[in-house]
Amino acid sequence: MTDKKDLESSKKALMKSIDDVYEMYARMLALLSEITEYTAVDTIERANKHFPTEEDLNPNEKLLRNKFIVLLQQNPAFQAAVNKYQINWHADPEFVKAIYNKLKTTPEYAAYLAADNNEGLEESKEIIKFIFRKIILKNQNVIQAFEDKFINWSVDKEVMQGMVAKTIKNFTSEDPFANKLTPISPDWAEDSKFVQDLFVHTLKNNNKYQELIAERTKNWESERIALMDTILMKMAICELLNFPSIPVKVTINEYLDLSKDYSTPKSNSFINGILDKILGDLKRTDSIKKIGRGLIEE
């Protein structure tokens, strides 16, 4: 695929898939916020019962004042993300209600309500971690909602979970402007360029890289080689040839690690063997040019 229009379209789709991870993360944070806010709705519903109990008339609204969530709701970056992605869990009130009602039945929530109301920021995070890990992530309706919205949910959910966990950990200031949401990467401006360059170079040189692989897999039937293995090897070759500041060893190890997560159990040793041979071929033709940090061999 070397047609410029197709290339730009594919690159746009790639960046959209990465942005989807951030949207997934923002939606999960918003869901946590929405669950805490449902405390107010529950208060009204209980008060409007035909025969409300004393507890119904005087409910514990501690979760509504949870310090972590209040700071999150006041955070400008969170507010911007909610607006950008038009996040609105209010569209299905029964969805949030079901999650909240499940939370109410847990001993962990009862213990939270019974604890000191004057909790600090760090203490307030514990119930949020519980809601996230034990209520939301184990709720089939939540999983289905995210699967319906995000085609790559099964692959990207671990990244999202890590981002949410890091956000909870990193909110340490009671100044809402001082806390930061978790970015896709520490330096997304630089990493974004790397991702796009790697993608474009790999596609533009697809036939060339395929020939290098074919030369070293003559004894293998093509249908026996996993498609993901071929893709990972092409990307590794691309990185070896087009990114002079990345050491060879770093490149090889990166793609071997990726093969463990995204390909077959035997892919790691297969890719390692083929890339080692291709690396030798490229070195013999003096095709690999490294500079600066890229010169490091160990």
PDB file of C-alpha atoms in Angstrom:
ATOM      1  CA  MET A   1       0.000   0.000   0.000  1.00  0.00           C
ATOM      2  CA  THR A   2       1.987   2.977  -1.228  1.00  0.00           C
ATOM      3  CA  ASP A   3      -0.762   5.145  -2.733  1.00  0.00           C
ATOM      4  CA  LYS A   4      -0.562   8.496  -0.927  1.00  0.00           C
ATOM      5  CA  LYS A   5      -4.304   8.754  -0.361  1.00  0.00           C
ATOM      6  CA  ASP A   6      -4.495   5.231   1.046  1.00  0.00           C
ATOM      7  CA  LEU A   7      -1.459   5.888   3.197  1.00  0.00           C
ATOM      8  CA  GLU A   8      -2.934   9.029   4.713  1.00  0.00           C
ATOM      9  CA  SER A   9      -6.245   7.279   5.299  1.00  0.00           C
ATOM     10  CA  SER A  10      -4.518   4.385   7.030  1.00  0.00           C
ATOM     11  CA  LYS A  11      -2.391   6.720   9.137  1.00  0.00           C
ATOM     12  CA  LYS A  12      -5.502   8.606  10.197  1.00  0.00           C
ATOM     13  CA  ALA A  13      -7.159   5.340  11.197  1.00  0.00           C
ATOM     14  CA  LEU A  14      -4.086   4.385  13.222  1.00  0.00           C
ATOM     15  CA  MET A  15      -4.080   7.642  15.162  1.00  0.00           C
ATOM     16  CA  LYS A  16      -7.826   7.334  15.726  1.00  0.00           C
ATOM     17  CA  SER A  17      -7.298   3.882  17.251  1.00  0.00           C
ATOM     18  CA  ILE A  18      -4.743   5.372  19.651  1.00  0.00           C
ATOM     19  CA  ASP A  19      -7.063   8.229  20.528  1.00  0.00           C
ATOM     20  CA  ASP A  20      -9.753   5.632  21.236  1.00  0.00           C
ATOM     21  CA  VAL A  21      -7.627   4.378  24.137  1.00  0.00           C
ATOM     22  CA  TYR A  22      -7.666   7.849  25.669  1.00  0.00           C
ATOM     23  CA  GLU A  23     -11.400   8.150  25.104  1.00  0.00           C
ATOM     24  CA  MET A  24     -11.869   4.752  26.755  1.00  0.00           C
ATOM     25  CA  TYR A  25      -9.880   6.036  29.726  1.00  0.00           C
ATOM     26  CA  ALA A  26     -11.892   9.270  29.923  1.00  0.00           C
ATOM     27  CA  ARG A  27     -15.174   7.349  29.749  1.00  0.00           C
ATOM     28  CA  MET A  28     -14.089   5.082  32.578  1.00  0.00           C
ATOM     29  CA  LEU A  29     -13.184   8.045  34.773  1.00  0.00           C
ATOM     30  CA  ALA A  30     -16.534   9.614  33.923  1.00  0.00           C
ATOM     31  CA  LEU A  31     -18.331   6.410  34.873  1.00  0.00           C
ATOM     32  CA  LEU A  32     -16.610   6.422  38.264  1.00  0.00           C
ATOM     33  CA  SER A  33     -17.761  10.015  38.706  1.00  0.00           C
ATOM     34  CA  GLU A  34     -21.293   9.169  37.624  1.00  0.00           C
ATOM     35  CA  ILE A  35     -21.573   6.298  40.104  1.00  0.00           C
ATOM     36  CA  THR A  36     -20.654   8.573  42.994  1.00  0.00           C
ATOM     37  CA  GLU A  37     -23.145  11.198  41.798  1.00  0.00           C
ATOM     38  CA  TYR A  38     -25.892   8.586  41.724  1.00  0.00           C
ATOM     39  CA  THR A  39     -25.801   8.821  45.520  1.00  0.00           C
ATOM     40  CA  ALA A  40     -27.898  11.999  45.196  1.00  0.00           C
ATOM     41  CA  VAL A  41     -30.442  10.280  42.939  1.00  0.00           C
ATOM     42  CA  ASP A  42     -30.659   7.357  45.350  1.00  0.00           C
ATOM     43  CA  THR A  43     -31.293   9.785  48.207  1.00  0.00           C
ATOM     44  CA  ILE A  44     -34.296  11.264  46.396  1.00  0.00           C
ATOM     45  CA  GLU A  45     -35.687   7.868  45.442  1.00  0.00           C
ATOM     46  CA  ARG A  46     -35.444   6.589  49.009  1.00  0.00           C
ATOM     47  CA  ALA A  47     -37.088   9.704  50.424  1.00  0.00           C
ATOM     48  CA  ASN A  48     -39.995   9.285  47.983  1.00  0.00           C
ATOM     49  CA  LYS A  49     -40.834   5.758  49.063  1.00  0.00           C
ATOM     50  CA  HIS A  50     -44.388   5.197  50.262  1.00  0.00           C
ATOM     51  CA  PHE A  51     -43.086   4.118  53.646  1.00  0.00           C
ATOM     52  CA  PRO A  52     -39.533   5.437  54.012  1.00  0.00           C
ATOM     53  CA  THR A  53     -37.512   4.263  56.975  1.00  0.00           C
ATOM     54  CA  GLU A  54     -35.467   6.524  59.230  1.00  0.00           C
ATOM     55  CA  GLU A  55     -32.395   5.476  57.230  1.00  0.00           C
ATOM     56  CA  ASP A  56     -34.149   6.309  53.964  1.00  0.00           C
ATOM     57  CA  LEU A  57     -34.873   9.810  55.237  1.00  0.00           C
ATOM     58  CA  ASN A  58     -31.331  10.309  56.522  1.00  0.00           C
ATOM     59  CA  PRO A  59     -29.049   8.446  54.073  1.00  0.00           C
ATOM     60  CA  ASN A  60     -25.270   8.544  54.226  1.00  0.00           C
ATOM     61  CA  GLU A  61     -24.089  10.611  51.245  1.00  0.00           C
ATOM     62  CA  LYS A  62     -20.391  10.230  51.980  1.00  0.00           C
ATOM     63  CA  LEU A  63     -19.620   8.890  48.495  1.00  0.00           C
ATOM     64  CA  LEU A  64     -21.084  12.034  46.937  1.00  0.00           C
ATOM     65  CA  ARG A  65     -18.365  14.052  48.674  1.00  0.00           C
ATOM     66  CA  ASN A  66     -15.504  11.668  47.881  1.00  0.00           C
ATOM     67  CA  LYS A  67     -12.394  13.856  47.721  1.00  0.00           C
ATOM     68  CA  PHE A  68     -10.746  12.096  44.802  1.00  0.00           C
ATOM     69  CA  ILE A  69     -13.887  12.305  42.665  1.00  0.00           C
ATOM     70  CA  VAL A  70     -14.543  15.929  43.586  1.00  0.00           C
ATOM     71  CA  LEU A  71     -10.992  16.831  42.529  1.00  0.00           C
ATOM     72  CA  LEU A  72     -11.418  14.824  39.325  1.00  0.00           C
ATOM     73  CA  GLN A  73     -14.668  16.615  38.493  1.00  0.00           C
ATOM     74  CA  GLN A  74     -12.947  19.980  38.999  1.00  0.00           C
ATOM     75  CA  ASN A  75      -9.939  19.035  36.886  1.00  0.00           C
ATOM     76  CA  PRO A  76      -9.830  21.110  33.655  1.00  0.00           C
ATOM     77  CA  ALA A  77      -8.309  18.285  31.579  1.00  0.00           C
ATOM     78  CA  PHE A  78     -11.042  15.885  32.698  1.00  0.00           C
ATOM     79  CA  GLN A  79     -13.744  18.430  31.896  1.00  0.00           C
ATOM     80  CA  ALA A  80     -12.178  18.998  28.463  1.00  0.00           C
ATOM     81  CA  ALA A  81     -12.100  15.249  27.754  1.00  0.00           C
ATOM     82  CA  VAL A  82     -15.756  14.859  28.733  1.00  0.00           C
ATOM     83  CA  ASN A  83     -16.667  17.655  26.338  1.00  0.00           C
ATOM     84  CA  LYS A  84     -14.393  16.464  23.540  1.00  0.00           C
ATOM     85  CA  TYR A  85     -15.778  12.923  23.540  1.00  0.00           C
ATOM     86  CA  GLN A  86     -19.315  14.013  24.457  1.00  0.00           C
ATOM     87  CA  ILE A  87     -19.418  11.578  27.360  1.00  0.00           C
ATOM     88  CA  ASN A  88     -22.849  11.235  28.894  1.00  0.00           C
ATOM     89  CA  TRP A  89     -23.660   8.238  31.056  1.00  0.00           C
ATOM     90  CA  HIS A  90     -26.995   9.926  31.898  1.00  0.00           C
ATOM     91  CA  ALA A  91     -28.363   8.566  28.627  1.00  0.00           C
ATOM     92  CA  ASP A  92     -28.989   5.234  30.344  1.00  0.00           C
ATOM     93  CA  PRO A  93     -29.827   5.931  34.015  1.00  0.00           C
ATOM     94  CA  GLU A  94     -30.725   2.298  34.666  1.00  0.00           C
ATOM     95  CA  PHE A  95     -27.175   1.339  33.664  1.00  0.00           C
ATOM     96  CA  VAL A  96     -25.578   3.452  36.396  1.00  0.00           C
ATOM     97  CA  LYS A  97     -28.322   2.582  38.875  1.00  0.00           C
ATOM     98  CA  ALA A  98     -27.609  -1.142  38.521  1.00  0.00           C
ATOM     99  CA  ILE A  99     -23.896  -0.599  39.206  1.00  0.00           C
ATOM    100  CA  TYR A 100     -24.642   1.609  42.212  1.00  0.00           C
ATOM    101  CA  ASN A 101     -27.128  -0.875  43.644  1.00  0.00           C
ATOM    102  CA  LYS A 102     -24.536  -3.631  43.328  1.00  0.00           C
ATOM    103  CA  LEU A 103     -22.050  -1.457  45.187  1.00  0.00           C
ATOM    104  CA  LYS A 104     -24.557  -0.873  48.008  1.00  0.00           C
ATOM    105  CA  THR A 105     -24.725  -4.600  48.763  1.00  0.00           C
ATOM    106  CA  THR A 106     -21.001  -4.997  49.390  1.00  0.00           C
ATOM    107  CA  PRO A 107     -19.421  -5.109  52.863  1.00  0.00           C
ATOM    108  CA  GLU A 108     -16.615  -2.889  51.553  1.00  0.00           C
ATOM    109  CA  TYR A 109     -19.096  -0.086  50.871  1.00  0.00           C
ATOM    110  CA  ALA A 110     -20.738  -0.547  54.253  1.00  0.00           C
ATOM    111  CA  ALA A 111     -17.324  -0.286  55.918  1.00  0.00           C
ATOM    112  CA  TYR A 112     -16.572   2.852  53.900  1.00  0.00           C
ATOM    113  CA  LEU A 113     -19.768   4.527  55.061  1.00  0.00           C
ATOM    114  CA  ALA A 114     -19.120   3.555  58.657  1.00  0.00           C
ATOM    115  CA  ALA A 115     -15.595   5.006  58.668  1.00  0.00           C
ATOM    116  CA  ASP A 116     -14.638   8.557  59.619  1.00  0.00           C
ATOM    117  CA  ASN A 117     -16.434  11.111  57.424  1.00  0.00           C
ATOM    118  CA  ASN A 118     -13.421  13.420  57.592  1.00  0.00           C
ATOM    119  CA  GLU A 119     -11.291  11.204  55.380  1.00  0.00           C
ATOM    120  CA  GLY A 120      -8.259  12.581  53.572  1.00  0.00           C
ATOM    121  CA  LEU A 121      -7.548  12.382  49.871  1.00  0.00           C
ATOM    122  CA  GLU A 122      -5.532   9.174  50.109  1.00  0.00           C
ATOM    123  CA  GLU A 123      -8.205   7.450  52.193  1.00  0.00           C
ATOM    124  CA  SER A 124     -10.888   8.516  49.729  1.00  0.00           C
ATOM    125  CA  LYS A 125      -9.116   6.648  46.932  1.00  0.00           C
ATOM    126  CA  GLU A 126      -9.589   3.209  48.477  1.00  0.00           C
ATOM    127  CA  ILE A 127     -13.320   2.958  47.782  1.00  0.00           C
ATOM    128  CA  ILE A 128     -12.751   4.280  44.245  1.00  0.00           C
ATOM    129  CA  LYS A 129     -10.170   1.549  43.623  1.00  0.00           C
ATOM    130  CA  PHE A 130     -12.671  -0.999  44.903  1.00  0.00           C
ATOM    131  CA  ILE A 131     -15.470   0.321  42.676  1.00  0.00           C
ATOM    132  CA  PHE A 132     -13.169   0.300  39.657  1.00  0.00           C
ATOM    133  CA  ARG A 133     -11.555  -3.111  40.163  1.00  0.00           C
ATOM    134  CA  LYS A 134     -14.265  -5.153  41.839  1.00  0.00           C
ATOM    135  CA  ILE A 135     -17.516  -3.595  40.641  1.00  0.00           C
ATOM    136  CA  ILE A 136     -16.996  -1.952  37.239  1.00  0.00           C
ATOM    137  CA  LEU A 137     -14.426  -4.285  35.679  1.00  0.00           C
ATOM    138  CA  LYS A 138     -16.408  -7.349  36.730  1.00  0.00           C
ATOM    139  CA  ASN A 139     -19.755  -6.030  35.496  1.00  0.00           C
ATOM    140  CA  GLN A 140     -20.808  -7.722  32.245  1.00  0.00           C
ATOM    141  CA  ASN A 141     -23.023  -4.800  31.224  1.00  0.00           C
ATOM    142  CA  VAL A 142     -20.071  -2.421  31.548  1.00  0.00           C
ATOM    143  CA  ILE A 143     -17.834  -4.754  29.560  1.00  0.00           C
ATOM    144  CA  GLN A 144     -20.493  -5.065  26.866  1.00  0.00           C
ATOM    145  CA  ALA A 145     -20.947  -1.294  26.679  1.00  0.00           C
ATOM    146  CA  PHE A 146     -17.218  -0.748  26.127  1.00  0.00           C
ATOM    147  CA  GLU A 147     -16.965  -3.628  23.659  1.00  0.00           C
ATOM    148  CA  ASP A 148     -19.820  -2.111  21.642  1.00  0.00           C
ATOM    149  CA  LYS A 149     -18.142   1.293  21.619  1.00  0.00           C
ATOM    150  CA  PHE A 150     -14.513   0.229  21.110  1.00  0.00           C
ATOM    151  CA  ILE A 151     -13.632  -2.497  18.621  1.00  0.00           C
ATOM    152  CA  ASN A 152     -10.193  -2.987  20.223  1.00  0.00           C
ATOM    153  CA  TRP A 153     -11.473  -3.185  23.805  1.00  0.00           C
ATOM    154  CA  SER A 154     -10.034  -6.668  24.419  1.00  0.00           C
ATOM    155  CA  VAL A 155      -6.538  -5.467  23.481  1.00  0.00           C
ATOM    156  CA  ASP A 156      -6.643  -1.907  24.820  1.00  0.00           C
ATOM    157  CA  LYS A 157      -8.420  -2.493  28.140  1.00  0.00           C
ATOM    158  CA  GLU A 158      -5.187  -3.288  29.983  1.00  0.00           C
ATOM    159  CA  VAL A 159      -3.670   0.021  28.875  1.00  0.00           C
ATOM    160  CA  MET A 160      -6.821   1.841  29.999  1.00  0.00           C
ATOM    161  CA  GLN A 161      -6.773   0.058  33.361  1.00  0.00           C
ATOM    162  CA  GLY A 162      -3.166   1.090  33.886  1.00  0.00           C
ATOM    163  CA  MET A 163      -3.983   4.699  33.029  1.00  0.00           C
ATOM    164  CA  VAL A 164      -6.889   4.807  35.497  1.00  0.00           C
ATOM    165  CA  ALA A 165      -4.779   3.221  38.255  1.00  0.00           C
ATOM    166  CA  LYS A 166      -1.976   5.710  37.609  1.00  0.00           C
ATOM    167  CA  THR A 167      -4.418   8.624  37.726  1.00  0.00           C
ATOM    168  CA  ILE A 168      -5.772   7.542  41.095  1.00  0.00           C
ATOM    169  CA  LYS A 169      -2.227   7.213  42.414  1.00  0.00           C
ATOM    170  CA  ASN A 170      -1.006  10.529  40.977  1.00  0.00           C
ATOM    171  CA  PHE A 171      -3.835  12.722  42.273  1.00  0.00           C
ATOM    172  CA  THR A 172      -1.990  13.911  45.381  1.00  0.00           C
ATOM    173  CA  SER A 173      -2.886  17.607  45.579  1.00  0.00           C
ATOM    174  CA  GLU A 174      -6.102  19.110  46.870  1.00  0.00           C
ATOM    175  CA  ASP A 175      -5.669  21.800  44.240  1.00  0.00           C
ATOM    176  CA  PRO A 176      -7.653  20.510  41.223  1.00  0.00           C
ATOM    177  CA  PHE A 177      -5.400  22.446  38.844  1.00  0.00           C
ATOM    178  CA  ALA A 178      -2.259  20.745  40.154  1.00  0.00           C
ATOM    179  CA  ASN A 179      -3.302  17.155  39.415  1.00  0.00           C
ATOM    180  CA  LYS A 180      -2.678  15.718  35.964  1.00  0.00           C
ATOM    181  CA  LEU A 181      -4.533  13.118  33.957  1.00  0.00           C
ATOM    182  CA  THR A 182      -2.442  10.270  32.584  1.00  0.00           C
ATOM    183  CA  PRO A 183      -1.258  10.852  28.994  1.00  0.00           C
ATOM    184  CA  ILE A 184      -0.999   8.079  26.402  1.00  0.00           C
ATOM    185  CA  SER A 185       2.778   8.350  26.825  1.00  0.00           C
ATOM    186  CA  PRO A 186       5.120  10.623  28.821  1.00  0.00           C
ATOM    187  CA  ASP A 187       6.077  12.563  25.674  1.00  0.00           C
ATOM    188  CA  TRP A 188       3.219  12.054  23.241  1.00  0.00           C
ATOM    189  CA  ALA A 189       4.383  14.807  20.879  1.00  0.00           C
ATOM    190  CA  GLU A 190       7.608  12.911  20.191  1.00  0.00           C
ATOM    191  CA  ASP A 191       6.095   9.442  20.442  1.00  0.00           C
ATOM    192  CA  SER A 192       3.265  10.361  18.091  1.00  0.00           C
ATOM    193  CA  LYS A 193       5.782  11.293  15.412  1.00  0.00           C
ATOM    194  CA  PHE A 194       7.644   8.017  15.962  1.00  0.00           C
ATOM    195  CA  VAL A 195       4.444   5.967  15.648  1.00  0.00           C
ATOM    196  CA  GLN A 196       3.446   7.695  12.415  1.00  0.00           C
ATOM    197  CA  ASP A 197       6.937   7.509  10.900  1.00  0.00           C
ATOM    198  CA  LEU A 198       7.259   3.810  11.752  1.00  0.00           C
ATOM    199  CA  PHE A 199       3.839   3.137  10.246  1.00  0.00           C
ATOM    200  CA  VAL A 200       4.530   5.059   7.033  1.00  0.00           C
ATOM    201  CA  HIS A 201       8.034   3.641   6.479  1.00  0.00           C
ATOM    202  CA  THR A 202       6.795   0.091   7.081  1.00  0.00           C
ATOM    203  CA  LEU A 203       3.972   0.402   4.555  1.00  0.00           C
ATOM    204  CA  LYS A 204       6.049   2.178   1.946  1.00  0.00           C
ATOM    205  CA  ASN A 205       8.737  -0.496   2.096  1.00  0.00           C
ATOM    206  CA  ASN A 206       6.420  -3.443   2.579  1.00  0.00           C
ATOM    207  CA  ASN A 207       7.616  -5.349  -0.520  1.00  0.00           C
ATOM    208  CA  LYS A 208      11.286  -4.772   0.271  1.00  0.00           C
ATOM    209  CA  TYR A 209      10.887  -6.039   3.842  1.00  0.00           C
ATOM    210  CA  GLN A 210       8.840  -9.011   2.643  1.00  0.00           C
ATOM    211  CA  GLU A 211      11.704 -10.001   0.346  1.00  0.00           C
ATOM    212  CA  LEU A 212      14.171  -9.871   3.231  1.00  0.00           C
ATOM    213  CA  ILE A 213      11.913 -12.125   5.286  1.00  0.00           C
ATOM    214  CA  ALA A 214      11.223 -14.490   2.370  1.00  0.00           C
ATOM    215  CA  GLU A 215      14.960 -14.930   1.788  1.00  0.00           C
ATOM    216  CA  ARG A 216      15.353 -16.231   5.312  1.00  0.00           C
ATOM    217  CA  THR A 217      12.175 -18.338   5.499  1.00  0.00           C
ATOM    218  CA  LYS A 218      12.603 -20.429   2.340  1.00  0.00           C
ATOM    219  CA  ASN A 219      12.279 -23.626   4.336  1.00  0.00           C
ATOM    220  CA  TRP A 220       8.968 -22.507   5.807  1.00  0.00           C
ATOM    221  CA  GLU A 221       5.617 -22.810   4.076  1.00  0.00           C
ATOM    222  CA  SER A 222       4.164 -19.318   3.938  1.00  0.00           C
ATOM    223  CA  GLU A 223       0.830 -20.416   5.438  1.00  0.00           C
ATOM    224  CA  ARG A 224       2.696 -21.731   8.489  1.00  0.00           C
ATOM    225  CA  ILE A 225       4.053 -18.287   9.332  1.00  0.00           C
ATOM    226  CA  ALA A 226       1.614 -16.327  11.501  1.00  0.00           C
ATOM    227  CA  LEU A 227       0.532 -13.028   9.941  1.00  0.00           C
ATOM    228  CA  MET A 228       1.357 -11.210  13.177  1.00  0.00           C
ATOM    229  CA  ASP A 229       4.891 -12.629  13.082  1.00  0.00           C
ATOM    230  CA  THR A 230       5.372 -11.205   9.592  1.00  0.00           C
ATOM    231  CA  ILE A 231       4.005  -7.804  10.626  1.00  0.00           C
ATOM    232  CA  LEU A 232       6.236  -7.642  13.697  1.00  0.00           C
ATOM    233  CA  MET A 233       9.318  -8.595  11.681  1.00  0.00           C
ATOM    234  CA  LYS A 234       8.580  -5.935   9.057  1.00  0.00           C
ATOM    235  CA  MET A 235       8.229  -3.323  11.777  1.00  0.00           C
ATOM    236  CA  ALA A 236      11.483  -4.456  13.386  1.00  0.00           C
ATOM    237  CA  ILE A 237      13.333  -4.265  10.049  1.00  0.00           C
ATOM    238  CA  CYS A 238      11.866  -0.814   9.486  1.00  0.00           C
ATOM    239  CA  GLU A 239      13.090   0.357  12.879  1.00  0.00           C
ATOM    240  CA  LEU A 240      16.549  -1.099  12.276  1.00  0.00           C
ATOM    241  CA  LEU A 241      16.885   0.731   8.964  1.00  0.00           C
ATOM    242  CA  ASN A 242      15.108   4.041   9.548  1.00  0.00           C
ATOM    243  CA  PHE A 243      15.643   5.042  13.176  1.00  0.00           C
ATOM    244  CA  PRO A 244      19.377   5.624  13.684  1.00  0.00           C
ATOM    245  CA  SER A 245      19.094   6.694  17.331  1.00  0.00           C
ATOM    246  CA  ILE A 246      17.521   3.404  18.488  1.00  0.00           C
ATOM    247  CA  PRO A 247      20.090   0.707  19.385  1.00  0.00           C
ATOM    248  CA  VAL A 248      19.785  -2.584  17.512  1.00  0.00           C
ATOM    249  CA  LYS A 249      19.447  -4.595  20.705  1.00  0.00           C
ATOM    250  CA  VAL A 250      16.603  -2.378  21.916  1.00  0.00           C
ATOM    251  CA  THR A 251      14.706  -2.897  18.659  1.00  0.00           C
ATOM    252  CA  ILE A 252      15.107  -6.683  18.697  1.00  0.00           C
ATOM    253  CA  ASN A 253      14.059  -6.971  22.341  1.00  0.00           C
ATOM    254  CA  GLU A 254      11.029  -4.719  21.815  1.00  0.00           C
ATOM    255  CA  TYR A 255       9.598  -6.872  19.060  1.00  0.00           C
ATOM    256  CA  LEU A 256      10.340 -10.101  20.876  1.00  0.00           C
ATOM    257  CA  ASP A 257       8.361  -8.732  23.827  1.00  0.00           C
ATOM    258  CA  LEU A 258       5.512  -7.730  21.526  1.00  0.00           C
ATOM    259  CA  SER A 259       5.404 -11.218  20.053  1.00  0.00           C
ATOM    260  CA  LYS A 260       4.824 -12.664  23.529  1.00  0.00           C
ATOM    261  CA  ASP A 261       1.710 -10.508  23.934  1.00  0.00           C
ATOM    262  CA  TYR A 262       0.272 -10.511  20.436  1.00  0.00           C
ATOM    263  CA  SER A 263       1.325 -13.665  18.618  1.00  0.00           C
ATOM    264  CA  THR A 264       1.671 -17.428  19.140  1.00  0.00           C
ATOM    265  CA  PRO A 265       3.582 -19.235  21.926  1.00  0.00           C
ATOM    266  CA  LYS A 266       6.332 -20.219  19.469  1.00  0.00           C
ATOM    267  CA  SER A 267       6.589 -16.817  17.801  1.00  0.00           C
ATOM    268  CA  ASN A 268       9.241 -15.453  20.138  1.00  0.00           C
ATOM    269  CA  SER A 269      11.905 -18.010  19.208  1.00  0.00           C
ATOM    270  CA  PHE A 270      10.889 -17.998  15.530  1.00  0.00           C
ATOM    271  CA  ILE A 271      11.071 -14.211  15.199  1.00  0.00           C
ATOM    272  CA  ASN A 272      14.319 -14.101  17.154  1.00  0.00           C
ATOM    273  CA  GLY A 273      15.936 -16.593  14.791  1.00  0.00           C
ATOM    274  CA  ILE A 274      14.756 -14.933  11.582  1.00  0.00           C
ATOM    275  CA  LEU A 275      15.583 -11.390  12.726  1.00  0.00           C
ATOM    276  CA  ASP A 276      19.050 -12.506  13.779  1.00  0.00           C
ATOM    277  CA  LYS A 277      19.702 -13.790  10.251  1.00  0.00           C
ATOM    278  CA  ILE A 278      18.222 -10.674   8.618  1.00  0.00           C
ATOM    279  CA  LEU A 279      20.296  -8.480  10.922  1.00  0.00           C
ATOM    280  CA  GLY A 280      23.404 -10.309   9.720  1.00  0.00           C
ATOM    281  CA  ASP A 281      22.365  -9.729   6.098  1.00  0.00           C
ATOM    282  CA  LEU A 282      21.807  -6.011   6.712  1.00  0.00           C
ATOM    283  CA  LYS A 283      25.142  -5.629   8.476  1.00  0.00           C
ATOM    284  CA  ARG A 284      26.996  -7.357   5.625  1.00  0.00           C
ATOM    285  CA  THR A 285      25.555  -4.861   3.152  1.00  0.00           C
ATOM    286  CA  ASP A 286      26.283  -1.985   5.554  1.00  0.00           C
ATOM    287  CA  SER A 287      22.574  -1.081   5.486  1.00  0.00           C
ATOM    288  CA  ILE A 288      22.262  -0.227   9.162  1.00  0.00           C
ATOM    289  CA  LYS A 289      23.416   3.263  10.082  1.00  0.00           C
ATOM    290  CA  LYS A 290      23.335   4.198  13.752  1.00  0.00           C
ATOM    291  CA  ILE A 291      24.221   7.460  15.469  1.00  0.00           C
ATOM    292  CA  GLY A 292      24.449   8.677  19.062  1.00  0.00           C
ATOM    293  CA  ARG A 293      22.559   6.406  21.438  1.00  0.00           C
ATOM    294  CA  GLY A 294      21.859   4.089  18.524  1.00  0.00           C
ATOM    295  CA  LEU A 295      25.520   3.044  18.497  1.00  0.00           C
ATOM    296  CA  ILE A 296      25.115   1.275  21.844  1.00  0.00           C
ATOM    297  CA  GLU A 297      25.281  -2.481  21.292  1.00  0.00           C
ATOM    298  CA  GLU A 298      24.622  -3.650  24.832  1.00  0.00           C
TER     299      GLU A 298
END
